[in-house]
mmCIF file of C-alpha atoms in Angstrom:
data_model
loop_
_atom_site.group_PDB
_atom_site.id
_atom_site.type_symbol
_atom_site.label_atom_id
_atom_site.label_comp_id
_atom_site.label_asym_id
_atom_site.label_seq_id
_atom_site.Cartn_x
_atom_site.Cartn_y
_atom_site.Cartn_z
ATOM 1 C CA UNK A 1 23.474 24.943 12.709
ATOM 2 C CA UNK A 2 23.023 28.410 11.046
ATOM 3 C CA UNK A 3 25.291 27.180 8.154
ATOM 4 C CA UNK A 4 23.085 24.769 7.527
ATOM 5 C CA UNK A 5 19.881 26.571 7.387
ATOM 6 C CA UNK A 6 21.032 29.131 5.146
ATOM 7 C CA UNK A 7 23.136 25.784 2.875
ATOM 8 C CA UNK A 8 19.451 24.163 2.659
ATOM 9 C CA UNK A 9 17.708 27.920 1.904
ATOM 10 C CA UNK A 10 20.268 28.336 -0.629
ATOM 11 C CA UNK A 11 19.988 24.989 -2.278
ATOM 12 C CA UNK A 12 16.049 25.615 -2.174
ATOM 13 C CA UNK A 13 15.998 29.031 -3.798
ATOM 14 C CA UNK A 14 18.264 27.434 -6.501
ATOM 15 C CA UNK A 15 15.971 24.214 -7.084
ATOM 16 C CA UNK A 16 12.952 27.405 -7.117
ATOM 17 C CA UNK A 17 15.031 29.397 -9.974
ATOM 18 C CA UNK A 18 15.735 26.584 -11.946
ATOM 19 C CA UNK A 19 12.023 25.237 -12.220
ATOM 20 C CA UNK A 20 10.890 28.342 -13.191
ATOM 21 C CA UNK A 21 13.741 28.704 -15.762
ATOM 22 C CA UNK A 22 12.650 25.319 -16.889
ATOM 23 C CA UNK A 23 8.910 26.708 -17.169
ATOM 24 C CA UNK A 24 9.534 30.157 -18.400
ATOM 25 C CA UNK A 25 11.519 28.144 -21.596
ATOM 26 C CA UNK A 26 9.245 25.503 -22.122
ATOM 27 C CA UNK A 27 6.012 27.364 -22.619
ATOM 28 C CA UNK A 28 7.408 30.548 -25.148
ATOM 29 C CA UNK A 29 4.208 29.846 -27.739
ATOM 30 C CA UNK A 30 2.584 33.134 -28.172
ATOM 31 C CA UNK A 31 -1.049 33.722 -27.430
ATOM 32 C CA UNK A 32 -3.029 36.262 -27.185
ATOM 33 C CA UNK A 33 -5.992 36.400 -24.347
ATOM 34 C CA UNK A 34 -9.363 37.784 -25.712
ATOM 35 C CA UNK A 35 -11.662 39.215 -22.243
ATOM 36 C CA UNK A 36 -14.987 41.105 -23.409
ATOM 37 C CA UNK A 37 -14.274 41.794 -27.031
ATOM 38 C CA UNK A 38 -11.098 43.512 -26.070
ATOM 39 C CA UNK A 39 -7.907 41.179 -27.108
ATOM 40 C CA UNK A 40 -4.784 41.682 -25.787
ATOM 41 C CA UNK A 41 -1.026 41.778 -26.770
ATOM 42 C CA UNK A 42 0.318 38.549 -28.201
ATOM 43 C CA UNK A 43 2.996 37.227 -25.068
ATOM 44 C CA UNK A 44 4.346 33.825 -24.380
ATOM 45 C CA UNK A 45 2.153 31.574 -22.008
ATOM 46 C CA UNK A 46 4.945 32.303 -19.082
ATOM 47 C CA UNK A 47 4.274 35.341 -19.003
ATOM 48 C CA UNK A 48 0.681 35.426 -18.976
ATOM 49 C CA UNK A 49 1.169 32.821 -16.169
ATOM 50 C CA UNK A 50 3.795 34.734 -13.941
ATOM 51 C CA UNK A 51 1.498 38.075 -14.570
ATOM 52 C CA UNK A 52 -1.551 35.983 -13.008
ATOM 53 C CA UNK A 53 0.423 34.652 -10.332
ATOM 54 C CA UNK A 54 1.784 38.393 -9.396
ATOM 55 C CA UNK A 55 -1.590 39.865 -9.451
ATOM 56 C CA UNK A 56 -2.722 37.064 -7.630
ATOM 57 C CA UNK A 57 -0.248 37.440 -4.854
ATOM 58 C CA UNK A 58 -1.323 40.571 -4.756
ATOM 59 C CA UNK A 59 -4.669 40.634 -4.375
ATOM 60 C CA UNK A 60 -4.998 37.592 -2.133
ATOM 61 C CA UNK A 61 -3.513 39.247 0.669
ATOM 62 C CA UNK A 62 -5.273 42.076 0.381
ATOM 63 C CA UNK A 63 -8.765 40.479 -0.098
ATOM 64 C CA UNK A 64 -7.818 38.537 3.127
ATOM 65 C CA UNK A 65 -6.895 42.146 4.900
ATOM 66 C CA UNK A 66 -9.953 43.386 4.550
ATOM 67 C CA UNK A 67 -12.576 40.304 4.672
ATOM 68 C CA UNK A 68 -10.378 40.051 8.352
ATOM 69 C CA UNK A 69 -11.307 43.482 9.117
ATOM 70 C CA UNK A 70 -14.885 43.262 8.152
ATOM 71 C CA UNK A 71 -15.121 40.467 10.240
ATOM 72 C CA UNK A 72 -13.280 42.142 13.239
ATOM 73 C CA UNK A 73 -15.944 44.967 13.177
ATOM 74 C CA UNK A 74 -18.631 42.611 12.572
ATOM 75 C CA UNK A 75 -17.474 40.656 16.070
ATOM 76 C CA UNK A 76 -17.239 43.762 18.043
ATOM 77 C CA UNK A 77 -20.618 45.259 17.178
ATOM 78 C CA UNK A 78 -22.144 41.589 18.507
ATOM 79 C CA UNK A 79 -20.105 41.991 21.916
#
């Protein structure tokens, strides 16, 4: 049973690395994001889009830390 689970993990990380691959070589046109006045390097769409998705995954958990603990606090002054 264990073989199994890590067979399918395996075979799912490898589908994951290949569909990025796939995305990371498809979108290589270079562009060049513009946010108040201030322009930035020209990099490939990927990266932009893998830069987002870091920060993203990055800041969603924290946002969801805190608006938890706020909430928490907020719960404990009613009681």
């Amino acid at each position: 049973m264990r073989n199994i689970k890590r067979m399918l993990l395996s075979i799912l990380i490898l589908l994951l690395v290949l569909v990025i691959l796939a995305f990371v070589l498809e979108n290589q046109q270079s562009i060049s994001l513009v946010f108040l006045g201030w322009a930035g390097p020209q990099l490939p769409v990927s990266l932009v889009v893998v830069f987002a998705l870091l920060i993203g995954m990055l800041i969603g958990p924290m946002l969801g830390w805190f608006l938890g603990r706020s909430s928490r606090a907020a719960r404990k002054r009613l009681v």
